Amino acid sequence: MVLDVFNQTEGKPLLIQPKSRLVMIGDSITDCGRAKPIGEGRGEALGKGYVSLVDALLGTVYPGHEIRVTNMGTGGNTVRNLKERWQTDVIDLKPDWLSIMIGINDVWRQYDLPTYSEKHVRIEEYESTLRELVGQTQPLVKGLVLMTPFYIEPNRDDAMRAAMDRYGQVVKKLAEETGAVFIDTQKAFDDVLPHYYPATLAWDRVHPNMTGHMVLARAFLSGVGFGWNG
Amino acid sequence: MVLDVFNQTEGKPLLIQPKSRLVMIGDSITDCGRAKPIGEGRGEALGKGYVSLVDALLGTVYPGHEIRVTNMGTGGNTVRNLKERWQTDVIDLKPDWLSIMIGINDVWRQYDLPTYSEKHVRIEEYESTLRELVGQTQPLVKGLVLMTPFYIEPNRDDAMRAAMDRYGQVVKKLAEETGAVFIDTQKAFDDVLPHYYPATLAWDRVHPNMTGHMVLARAFLSGVGFGWNG
Amino acid sequence: MVLDVFNQTEGKPLLIQPKSRLVMIGDSITDCGRAKPIGEGRGEALGKGYVSLVDALLGTVYPGHEIRVTNMGTGGNTVRNLKERWQTDVIDLKPDWLSIMIGINDVWRQYDLPTYSEKHVRIEEYESTLRELVGQTQPLVKGLVLMTPFYIEPNRDDAMRAAMDRYGQVVKKLAEETGAVFIDTQKAFDDVLPHYYPATLAWDRVHPNMTGHMVLARAFLSGVGFGWNG
Amino acid sequence: MVLDVFNQTEGKPLLIQPKSRLVMIGDSITDCGRAKPIGEGRGEALGKGYVSLVDALLGTVYPGHEIRVTNMGTGGNTVRNLKERWQTDVIDLKPDWLSIMIGINDVWRQYDLPTYSEKHVRIEEYESTLRELVGQTQPLVKGLVLMTPFYIEPNRDDAMRAAMDRYGQVVKKLAEETGAVFIDTQKAFDDVLPHYYPATLAWDRVHPNMTGHMVLARAFLSGVGFGWNG
Amino acid sequence: MVLDVFNQTEGKPLLIQPKSRLVMIGDSITDCGRAKPIGEGRGEALGKGYVSLVDALLGTVYPGHEIRVTNMGTGGNTVRNLKERWQTDVIDLKPDWLSIMIGINDVWRQYDLPTYSEKHVRIEEYESTLRELVGQTQPLVKGLVLMTPFYIEPNRDDAMRAAMDRYGQVVKKLAEETGAVFIDTQKAFDDVLPHYYPATLAWDRVHPNMTGHMVLARAFLSGVGFGWNG
Amino acid sequence: MVLDVFNQTEGKPLLIQPKSRLVMIGDSITDCGRAKPIGEGRGEALGKGYVSLVDALLGTVYPGHEIRVTNMGTGGNTVRNLKERWQTDVIDLKPDWLSIMIGINDVWRQYDLPTYSEKHVRIEEYESTLRELVGQTQPLVKGLVLMTPFYIEPNRDDAMRAAMDRYGQVVKKLAEETGAVFIDTQKAFDDVLPHYYPATLAWDRVHPNMTGHMVLARAFLSGVGFGWNG
Amino acid sequence: MVLDVFNQTEGKPLLIQPKSRLVMIGDSITDCGRAKPIGEGRGEALGKGYVSLVDALLGTVYPGHEIRVTNMGTGGNTVRNLKERWQTDVIDLKPDWLSIMIGINDVWRQYDLPTYSEKHVRIEEYESTLRELVGQTQPLVKGLVLMTPFYIEPNRDDAMRAAMDRYGQVVKKLAEETGAVFIDTQKAFDDVLPHYYPATLAWDRVHPNMTGHMVLARAFLSGVGFGWNG
Amino acid sequence: MVLDVFNQTEGKPLLIQPKSRLVMIGDSITDCGRAKPIGEGRGEALGKGYVSLVDALLGTVYPGHEIRVTNMGTGGNTVRNLKERWQTDVIDLKPDWLSIMIGINDVWRQYDLPTYSEKHVRIEEYESTLRELVGQTQPLVKGLVLMTPFYIEPNRDDAMRAAMDRYGQVVKKLAEETGAVFIDTQKAFDDVLPHYYPATLAWDRVHPNMTGHMVLARAFLSGVGFGWNG
């Protein structure tokens, strides 16, 4: 079920069933100041990023679905960290749907802290770990969404951009293997980048502003059958 | 041009022209912590409410339009206050499009501070002042959007809800007189209220949470021809 | 001893004996920022709500009684939480008189967090738990006061108001079974509600302002034989 | 109308008419952190002292009276300061009823800062200034309440207590001359002092805790015909 | 060695030997914000009260003595608390000289928290505990200074003042039994009280200002043979 | 009246008359966080330095003198700054006694900011300005005290120490010319310096700790006839 | 005097004469939290950027030169802002040497706020304004240093990098016209960029970390004849 | 390899090999607010002192070396403290190069806290402990740098300066014994002190300002073969 997210026909039903619990896990892009230890509740418990936008758009257009969104992102995480907290932070929460967006820090540390090799997650470890987590979890959920990492840099020859693309290919491969919903967040940013100075969308080309988070929310929602008019 | 905002056909062009400046004025619902004295710039300059959602959705779906959104809401304002600052805060900014959402405090003060009569803006003053502002400004702009005030209370027999509905009728009448785009925010909330405990959308039934602001953003955008897929 | 609290004859003696220790337990309405772990001492140790008003009124009119008031309210509590801390927070303190006001969160969570079913305390659990606590404690104290939960919403057809009334009926039944002093806080609010916009008494219709807390203090005190002139 | 405040018969009507504006002026005992420049509005605008207790008790027992209470106390004030701000802080507010409690700092500075003679307001100046303010204002209001200053010191031979009693006699004389309601706050404290260590009611024997403020509120209210049961 | 502290002849040698360690223990009057867990070092490690004044006067007049002053006061302590921490806070520090000023809270709690009987240290317990501590420690030190508790209230008929005088008599008796240096702090305050409003020296008649702490420092120093000119 | 301050005979009367106002002016050593604009009142209004120690020692030993001490020191001041504020900060306060300690910054800026010549007050300007201020003020007061500047550096060959000594000689000369009380603060520090590492008394060899301020207070007091036993 | 800054021969004398005042003006890169209104003095008065490094390196290697460095950078400035404050912030300070680094914001606003055209300083205005300032000031100083703006982006095809290069060419042209010392800061960054992920040197590719500021300090110093060994 | 650090010939290769990890350990001069527990990472993780200047200068001139600098200084440490944490803070980090600058507190405590003998580290203990640490570590690293302690006091007859010189001699002896790079920081300061008031370089003559830290960084770098032009 690798979907071309921007050609969805309005009117198709939302893939996420009414009364589902949707857990979204990831790094700081997902976290955005969510409540700890469990990212749900009133106020800013879902953080200030794409997760809260997803929740608000679902709640506005599909209020009768009563979808329970839980944000389990943690700043600075790599896939190695996800594995460490997978039991308590994913399995124990019994999600109906699960989304995963990981990999930015796996790549970034190789560039911003090149001398700290103990912090680098090479692509082989990234792929094997992510495959292990997906394989362990798919039998337990109704739906799985795999989102690529991204780098808001239009120059595809940039070393870190090129690396991020390779990690994104791993995510695509895993989605194809497992039939998970695939969200190409890099493509979503590439579509708008011709119109923006990159730092406008994210001061460090990684942590998006509100528009950047909306790009992510829109990509995710389009992938799960969301329509503006319900 | 009173539009039934939820029956827009996707594919219609956005009413707001590329490179337009859109000024949005109102009370605390609009303000939401915007930058002062002029609500624009980087960071949270647009505040944390529907204005920043409108900006983010326009910027995501119509990045090439380069619409410049300016938030001129001020907490606690009634239409009487708008009149005092109309020259500096609207006219001098030379907007291409202008949206106005005012009236909540005009009504609310009659209920939460009933003994402070000097703070009450009765419906006659509300109508005449708003008509004056609209009349003065319409010749100067390309588009005008009039949004009703609202009260997130499902019981239409509630005294304050009933009063708010009467003020909303004034807005509708003015939109019809002038051909402005009309946004019925009360109806937008009424559509979702069967599914929510009111305080979930707004702790005091007035100041919305993220979902409540998304309801407002969606109503506004649908009224100006926004489509999820551009 | 179910008393009609507002027809007390002035001059009747105060039910609470001199030198008694009065422990008042409940949720955030009782808590109001009390000292932890034991809510007594100088300064604002009794919190800023009805407990401190009860203490101040008893201390003003009956200074010779030297009643020791202890506030054991805890924000967010349901009757399920009271049971967990009953031994340390009630029994170990050896109260002479005990008042209990619980149930608001038991009901509220069903409305403001409808998808979080693990936080809902249904009426059967509410009744059985409260009966257990009362039964266990009554033999140990000289006097017991049972106060209903309340919702500052005048519309009795409102779903949450109707539910709160049903929980209040449970409290009344338990008071009748045990001969405890019964305080109908909902009725106390209903008596003043014709004169107030609900949010004036409590911004979220639950957490009262000073006037709302005085309504509670007056209801409690009238139930235990307090007279303005001693 | 010098009333023996504690022998009021319940059932007598409240002296303050419905829809009256009651302005209460004084020093830090009145102020207690009120809103500036005008002490009224939501939240803690009335401060945390006897004024807010008076407001809450009136609002609880006489909700239909809709009395508008305004706190105009200012910390550190003597009668000399009241004179300086009388036009803006009393006359311009057009009160229906006015209460004045002043004199504590007039006396206190003579004891705690004995070498700063420029800060001392001697009894002759106190009497003539207070008489001038009362004379100027009585024709403009429906009711006037004169409250004595006090010192929470049981030893009447204490030099500062004896001085405070002399200033209180001035207030009594002015109430008798003008027919104002007279509130003997010193007597109200003397009635409870046999049961309290003075610093329990007020750490410095001047600034009361909640119980001490309730003593003041009860003295005031009993003087204006308040009854616990309405 | 019960000395009449104010008739010391200048020129007598200081009783405290060069290079001595002087530990001063007590309650909040001694503590005054000292460093924890051990009250010594640079900055305000000795607190802001009489201990730092004693240190500064010794250091100014007897700089060659190199006396090491350690402040071990703890706010809120009674003699019961001293006993609990005696081993670690006195014995383990191996003082050459030790001063003790305790008893204010032992008495005060009986007056400011009369209903909290578990916090009251009656005179029998006070005497027996203090005798035990003194007896245990005297063999280990070169010099012992016993300071009375005090209450800055000139009226000797005041109940708390009278009680404090009785506790002070216990200290005097113990000094006579053991030959310790006796410091009558109550007398030191009584000597200056004819010239001060009590709250000028200590806002609550217990916690002194700088002048009040100088009264204590002067009483202590005069007792150990200090002379202004060395 | 150049006194050898450390050979005062105890028993001589205090030079400062009862009920005098003593104004002490200077730089940050005098200031020490005093109240602004006038350094007097309760709490720490006199700052935390030698002025408050002088006040506390006078108040302890001579409580009946009721001397009113006012601290007019201002951090960073040179004699040039004193001249600018002399009318408002000295003359207008009508002191009975006046002390002046100035000159440290006049010298210091020449050493710590050698390239900022506009901040340097050379010795000629220092002498002429100080003579002018003294000459203008002496006829208006009962007593004048001139205190030298100081530098807590034992090495008299140090350039800044040598300069400070020259400025101190100017003060001595002016005291001799005018008969003012002369306080040699440098000598007071020199007397204790053999026993201290300089930074112990003042981290930067200028701003003293409590012991260093006591050295100053003792020098001042000995110069005006203070005796420890009154 | 366009110097190839990295081929300086050690041993050449420093161009800046002893006892010179060096004023460095610019935008936030220069500012870095300097003291206002004049950026000089102790502590962090010179800010935390290249100016303080220049000062520290000059002070370490040439301590006898006693060069007075003044930082007049102001965050957000364009050349348009420099012109507004040139009289007070440059001319009035009478510098011996002046360095100017401006232009980053002139370019950046065209990219990060493309719709705010009133904030854009086009290259014609940049060149004419900078030429005017240089022409006006050169006759007044002994030495002038012109530093290019920079963008820490290795991709020369990036639109903003290309624009910055064009503005840098203007600076070079002006240096050639006037004989000012020319510092090519862009080249200095280009030399190290092959070894760094750009965001490591400056999170937004503009505001450098300590290493990035050292790159600037080294470029400046090499241009004025600084040698590591003096 | 005791080098005369200021006669290095430019062009000699840097002693520290590419991709080395350089751990720098010491007291507060090294610490300067570094990240805990490990002093490395982005932002101010290296502190604000000479370590970050060393890192910035290496990173500027030798960007291709990719040297990983780790700051392990801890405020207040003596050599005794280094020994306690040597395993975790040095050995476990597997440094390629190690620098040690310790001894200031070992000496200082003998002067600023002369009565606290338990805090004094005498020269015998200093030498034996430092020799033990060096001996244990030298076999494990590629390079070792020993830096003397220092005291920014030009008067060599000053007692603490003289003591510091003796401790510095111990460091020199150990460098000679082991062939470690020797850095005479005291000499580096002595070279610039003729031009500075000591407190300008370090307010307490110990903790340097930016210029003082640059003196240290330059001394260290010159010792390891650094050249300004690479």
Short mmCIF file of N, CA, C and O in Angstrom, two decimals, chain C residues 89-162:
data_model
loop_
_atom_site.label_atom_id
_atom_site.label_comp_id
_atom_site.label_asym_id
_atom_site.label_seq_id
_atom_site.Cartn_x
_atom_site.Cartn_y
_atom_site.Cartn_z
N ASP C 89 -4.04 9.21 54.81
CA ASP C 89 -4.53 10.59 54.72
C ASP C 89 -5.81 10.83 55.52
O ASP C 89 -6.22 11.97 55.70
N VAL C 90 -6.44 9.78 56.01
CA VAL C 90 -7.61 9.96 56.87
C VAL C 90 -7.42 9.20 58.19
O VAL C 90 -7.33 9.81 59.26
N ILE C 91 -7.35 7.89 58.12
CA ILE C 91 -7.33 7.08 59.36
C ILE C 91 -6.17 7.47 60.27
O ILE C 91 -6.36 7.70 61.48
N ASP C 92 -4.98 7.60 59.71
CA ASP C 92 -3.80 7.90 60.53
C ASP C 92 -3.88 9.26 61.20
O ASP C 92 -3.17 9.52 62.18
N LEU C 93 -4.69 10.16 60.67
CA LEU C 93 -4.77 11.52 61.24
C LEU C 93 -5.73 11.57 62.42
O LEU C 93 -5.84 12.59 63.10
N LYS C 94 -6.48 10.49 62.67
CA LYS C 94 -7.39 10.40 63.81
C LYS C 94 -8.34 11.59 63.89
O LYS C 94 -8.40 12.29 64.92
N PRO C 95 -9.13 11.83 62.84
CA PRO C 95 -10.05 12.97 62.90
C PRO C 95 -11.19 12.73 63.87
O PRO C 95 -11.62 11.58 64.08
N ASP C 96 -11.68 13.83 64.46
CA ASP C 96 -12.93 13.75 65.21
C ASP C 96 -14.12 13.90 64.26
O ASP C 96 -15.12 13.22 64.39
N TRP C 97 -13.98 14.83 63.32
CA TRP C 97 -14.98 15.00 62.27
C TRP C 97 -14.29 14.85 60.91
O TRP C 97 -13.14 15.23 60.77
N LEU C 98 -15.06 14.32 59.98
CA LEU C 98 -14.52 14.13 58.63
C LEU C 98 -15.55 14.61 57.61
O LEU C 98 -16.73 14.26 57.72
N SER C 99 -15.11 15.42 56.65
CA SER C 99 -16.01 15.75 55.54
C SER C 99 -15.41 15.20 54.25
O SER C 99 -14.20 15.17 54.07
N ILE C 100 -16.29 14.75 53.37
CA ILE C 100 -15.87 14.19 52.07
C ILE C 100 -16.65 14.88 50.96
O ILE C 100 -17.88 14.93 51.00
N MET C 101 -15.95 15.44 49.99
CA MET C 101 -16.61 15.95 48.78
C MET C 101 -15.85 15.39 47.58
O MET C 101 -14.77 15.87 47.23
N ILE C 102 -16.42 14.39 46.93
CA ILE C 102 -15.73 13.71 45.83
C ILE C 102 -16.74 13.35 44.74
O ILE C 102 -17.92 13.23 45.03
N GLY C 103 -16.25 13.21 43.51
CA GLY C 103 -17.13 12.77 42.44
C GLY C 103 -17.03 13.61 41.17
O GLY C 103 -17.38 13.14 40.09
N ILE C 104 -16.54 14.85 41.31
CA ILE C 104 -16.52 15.71 40.12
C ILE C 104 -15.63 15.10 39.03
O ILE C 104 -16.04 14.99 37.87
N ASN C 105 -14.42 14.68 39.40
CA ASN C 105 -13.54 14.10 38.38
C ASN C 105 -14.03 12.75 37.90
O ASN C 105 -13.77 12.37 36.76
N ASP C 106 -14.72 12.01 38.79
CA ASP C 106 -15.28 10.72 38.40
C ASP C 106 -16.20 10.90 37.18
O ASP C 106 -16.18 10.09 36.24
N VAL C 107 -16.96 12.01 37.21
CA VAL C 107 -17.88 12.30 36.11
C VAL C 107 -17.18 13.02 34.96
O VAL C 107 -17.34 12.67 33.80
N TRP C 108 -16.39 14.02 35.32
CA TRP C 108 -15.82 14.95 34.32
C TRP C 108 -15.00 14.22 33.26
O TRP C 108 -15.06 14.53 32.08
N ARG C 109 -14.18 13.30 33.69
CA ARG C 109 -13.31 12.59 32.74
C ARG C 109 -14.13 11.89 31.65
O ARG C 109 -13.64 11.71 30.53
N GLN C 110 -15.36 11.51 31.96
CA GLN C 110 -16.21 10.88 30.95
C GLN C 110 -16.60 11.87 29.85
O GLN C 110 -16.98 11.47 28.76
N TYR C 111 -16.49 13.18 30.18
CA TYR C 111 -16.90 14.19 29.22
C TYR C 111 -15.72 14.91 28.57
O TYR C 111 -15.72 15.16 27.38
N ASP C 112 -14.71 15.25 29.38
CA ASP C 112 -13.62 16.02 28.75
C ASP C 112 -12.54 15.13 28.14
O ASP C 112 -11.77 15.58 27.31
N LEU C 113 -12.47 13.89 28.55
CA LEU C 113 -11.54 12.94 27.94
C LEU C 113 -12.29 11.65 27.59
O LEU C 113 -12.01 10.58 28.13
N PRO C 114 -13.28 11.75 26.70
CA PRO C 114 -14.16 10.60 26.47
C PRO C 114 -13.43 9.37 25.93
O PRO C 114 -13.90 8.25 26.14
N THR C 115 -12.31 9.57 25.27
CA THR C 115 -11.61 8.41 24.71
C THR C 115 -10.69 7.73 25.72
O THR C 115 -10.11 6.69 25.43
N TYR C 116 -10.53 8.33 26.92
CA TYR C 116 -9.61 7.75 27.91
C TYR C 116 -10.42 6.95 28.92
O TYR C 116 -10.56 7.33 30.08
N SER C 117 -10.92 5.83 28.52
CA SER C 117 -11.89 5.12 29.37
C SER C 117 -11.27 4.63 30.67
O SER C 117 -11.95 4.45 31.66
N GLU C 118 -9.95 4.46 30.69
CA GLU C 118 -9.33 3.98 31.93
C GLU C 118 -9.42 5.02 33.05
O GLU C 118 -9.18 4.70 34.21
N LYS C 119 -9.75 6.26 32.71
CA LYS C 119 -9.86 7.30 33.73
C LYS C 119 -11.29 7.52 34.21
O LYS C 119 -11.54 8.37 35.07
N HIS C 120 -12.24 6.80 33.65
CA HIS C 120 -13.65 7.01 33.99
C HIS C 120 -14.04 6.16 35.21
O HIS C 120 -13.73 4.97 35.24
N VAL C 121 -14.66 6.79 36.20
CA VAL C 121 -15.19 6.03 37.34
C VAL C 121 -16.71 6.00 37.20
O VAL C 121 -17.39 7.00 37.45
N ARG C 122 -17.21 4.86 36.80
CA ARG C 122 -18.65 4.71 36.56
C ARG C 122 -19.40 4.74 37.89
O ARG C 122 -18.83 4.53 38.96
N ILE C 123 -20.70 4.97 37.84
CA ILE C 123 -21.48 5.22 39.05
C ILE C 123 -21.49 4.02 39.99
O ILE C 123 -21.52 4.18 41.22
N GLU C 124 -21.43 2.81 39.46
CA GLU C 124 -21.44 1.64 40.33
C GLU C 124 -20.17 1.61 41.18
O GLU C 124 -20.21 1.37 42.39
N GLU C 125 -19.02 1.84 40.52
CA GLU C 125 -17.76 1.86 41.26
C GLU C 125 -17.75 3.01 42.26
O GLU C 125 -17.26 2.87 43.38
N TYR C 126 -18.29 4.14 41.82
CA TYR C 126 -18.34 5.32 42.69
C TYR C 126 -19.11 4.98 43.97
O TYR C 126 -18.64 5.21 45.09
N GLU C 127 -20.27 4.40 43.81
CA GLU C 127 -21.12 4.12 44.97
C GLU C 127 -20.47 3.09 45.88
O GLU C 127 -20.42 3.27 47.11
N SER C 128 -19.98 2.01 45.31
CA SER C 128 -19.45 0.94 46.17
C SER C 128 -18.19 1.39 46.90
O SER C 128 -18.00 1.08 48.07
N THR C 129 -17.35 2.16 46.21
CA THR C 129 -16.12 2.62 46.86
C THR C 129 -16.43 3.61 47.97
O THR C 129 -15.87 3.54 49.07
N LEU C 130 -17.31 4.55 47.68
CA LEU C 130 -17.63 5.55 48.69
C LEU C 130 -18.30 4.89 49.90
O LEU C 130 -18.00 5.23 51.06
N ARG C 131 -19.17 3.92 49.63
CA ARG C 131 -19.82 3.21 50.75
C ARG C 131 -18.78 2.49 51.61
O ARG C 131 -18.84 2.53 52.83
N GLU C 132 -17.80 1.89 50.94
CA GLU C 132 -16.75 1.19 51.68
C GLU C 132 -15.96 2.14 52.58
O GLU C 132 -15.72 1.84 53.75
N LEU C 133 -15.60 3.29 52.03
CA LEU C 133 -14.81 4.25 52.82
C LEU C 133 -15.62 4.78 54.00
O LEU C 133 -15.12 4.88 55.12
N VAL C 134 -16.88 5.10 53.72
CA VAL C 134 -17.73 5.62 54.79
C VAL C 134 -17.93 4.56 55.88
O VAL C 134 -17.82 4.84 57.08
N GLY C 135 -18.19 3.35 55.45
CA GLY C 135 -18.45 2.28 56.42
C GLY C 135 -17.24 2.01 57.30
O GLY C 135 -17.37 1.77 58.52
N GLN C 136 -16.08 2.08 56.68
CA GLN C 136 -14.85 1.82 57.41
C GLN C 136 -14.54 2.91 58.43
O GLN C 136 -13.94 2.65 59.49
N THR C 137 -14.98 4.13 58.13
CA THR C 137 -14.53 5.29 58.91
C THR C 137 -15.54 5.74 59.96
O THR C 137 -15.17 6.26 61.02
N GLN C 138 -16.81 5.53 59.70
CA GLN C 138 -17.81 6.07 60.61
C GLN C 138 -17.60 5.63 62.07
O GLN C 138 -17.74 6.45 62.98
N PRO C 139 -17.23 4.39 62.31
CA PRO C 139 -17.05 3.99 63.72
C PRO C 139 -15.91 4.74 64.42
O PRO C 139 -15.85 4.74 65.65
N LEU C 140 -15.04 5.34 63.63
CA LEU C 140 -13.84 5.94 64.22
C LEU C 140 -14.00 7.43 64.51
O LEU C 140 -13.13 8.03 65.14
N VAL C 141 -15.08 8.06 64.05
CA VAL C 141 -15.21 9.52 64.18
C VAL C 141 -16.48 9.89 64.95
O VAL C 141 -17.39 9.07 65.11
N LYS C 142 -16.48 11.15 65.41
CA LYS C 142 -17.67 11.65 66.12
C LYS C 142 -18.71 12.18 65.15
O LYS C 142 -19.90 12.23 65.46
N GLY C 143 -18.26 12.64 64.00
CA GLY C 143 -19.21 13.21 63.04
C GLY C 143 -18.69 13.08 61.64
O GLY C 143 -17.49 13.15 61.39
N LEU C 144 -19.60 12.87 60.70
CA LEU C 144 -19.25 12.66 59.30
C LEU C 144 -20.13 13.57 58.46
O LEU C 144 -21.34 13.65 58.69
N VAL C 145 -19.51 14.26 57.49
CA VAL C 145 -20.25 15.16 56.61
C VAL C 145 -20.03 14.70 55.18
O VAL C 145 -18.89 14.58 54.74
N LEU C 146 -21.13 14.43 54.48
CA LEU C 146 -21.03 14.01 53.07
C LEU C 146 -21.56 15.13 52.18
O LEU C 146 -22.71 15.54 52.30
N MET C 147 -20.69 15.62 51.31
CA MET C 147 -21.04 16.72 50.42
C MET C 147 -21.15 16.18 48.98
O MET C 147 -20.28 15.44 48.53
N THR C 148 -22.17 16.60 48.28
CA THR C 148 -22.33 16.15 46.89
C THR C 148 -21.27 16.79 46.01
O THR C 148 -20.77 17.87 46.31
N PRO C 149 -20.96 16.14 44.87
CA PRO C 149 -20.23 16.88 43.83
C PRO C 149 -21.22 17.85 43.18
O PRO C 149 -22.42 17.83 43.46
N PHE C 150 -20.72 18.73 42.33
CA PHE C 150 -21.58 19.75 41.71
C PHE C 150 -21.05 20.10 40.32
O PHE C 150 -19.90 19.81 39.99
N TYR C 151 -21.89 20.75 39.54
CA TYR C 151 -21.49 21.28 38.24
C TYR C 151 -22.24 22.60 38.07
O TYR C 151 -23.48 22.61 38.14
N ILE C 152 -21.49 23.70 37.88
CA ILE C 152 -22.11 25.03 37.92
C ILE C 152 -22.68 25.34 36.54
O ILE C 152 -22.23 26.23 35.82
N GLU C 153 -23.70 24.58 36.18
CA GLU C 153 -24.36 24.64 34.88
C GLU C 153 -25.87 24.65 35.16
O GLU C 153 -26.39 23.69 35.73
N PRO C 154 -26.53 25.73 34.79
CA PRO C 154 -27.96 25.81 35.14
C PRO C 154 -28.87 24.90 34.32
O PRO C 154 -29.99 24.60 34.76
N ASN C 155 -28.40 24.47 33.19
CA ASN C 155 -29.24 23.67 32.30
C ASN C 155 -29.25 22.20 32.74
O ASN C 155 -28.30 21.46 32.48
N ARG C 156 -30.31 21.77 33.39
CA ARG C 156 -30.33 20.41 33.94
C ARG C 156 -30.41 19.33 32.86
O ARG C 156 -30.22 18.15 33.15
N ASP C 157 -30.68 19.72 31.63
CA ASP C 157 -30.68 18.76 30.54
C ASP C 157 -29.28 18.54 29.96
O ASP C 157 -29.08 17.64 29.15
N ASP C 158 -28.34 19.40 30.35
CA ASP C 158 -26.95 19.20 29.93
C ASP C 158 -26.50 17.83 30.41
O ASP C 158 -26.76 17.43 31.55
N ALA C 159 -25.80 17.11 29.52
CA ALA C 159 -25.48 15.71 29.84
C ALA C 159 -24.61 15.59 31.09
O ALA C 159 -24.84 14.75 31.96
N MET C 160 -23.62 16.46 31.22
CA MET C 160 -22.73 16.34 32.37
C MET C 160 -23.43 16.76 33.65
O MET C 160 -23.24 16.16 34.71
N ARG C 161 -24.29 17.78 33.57
CA ARG C 161 -25.06 18.20 34.74
C ARG C 161 -25.95 17.04 35.20
O ARG C 161 -26.05 16.74 36.40
N ALA C 162 -26.59 16.42 34.25
CA ALA C 162 -27.50 15.31 34.61
C ALA C 162 -26.74 14.17 35.27
O ALA C 162 -27.19 13.57 36.26
#
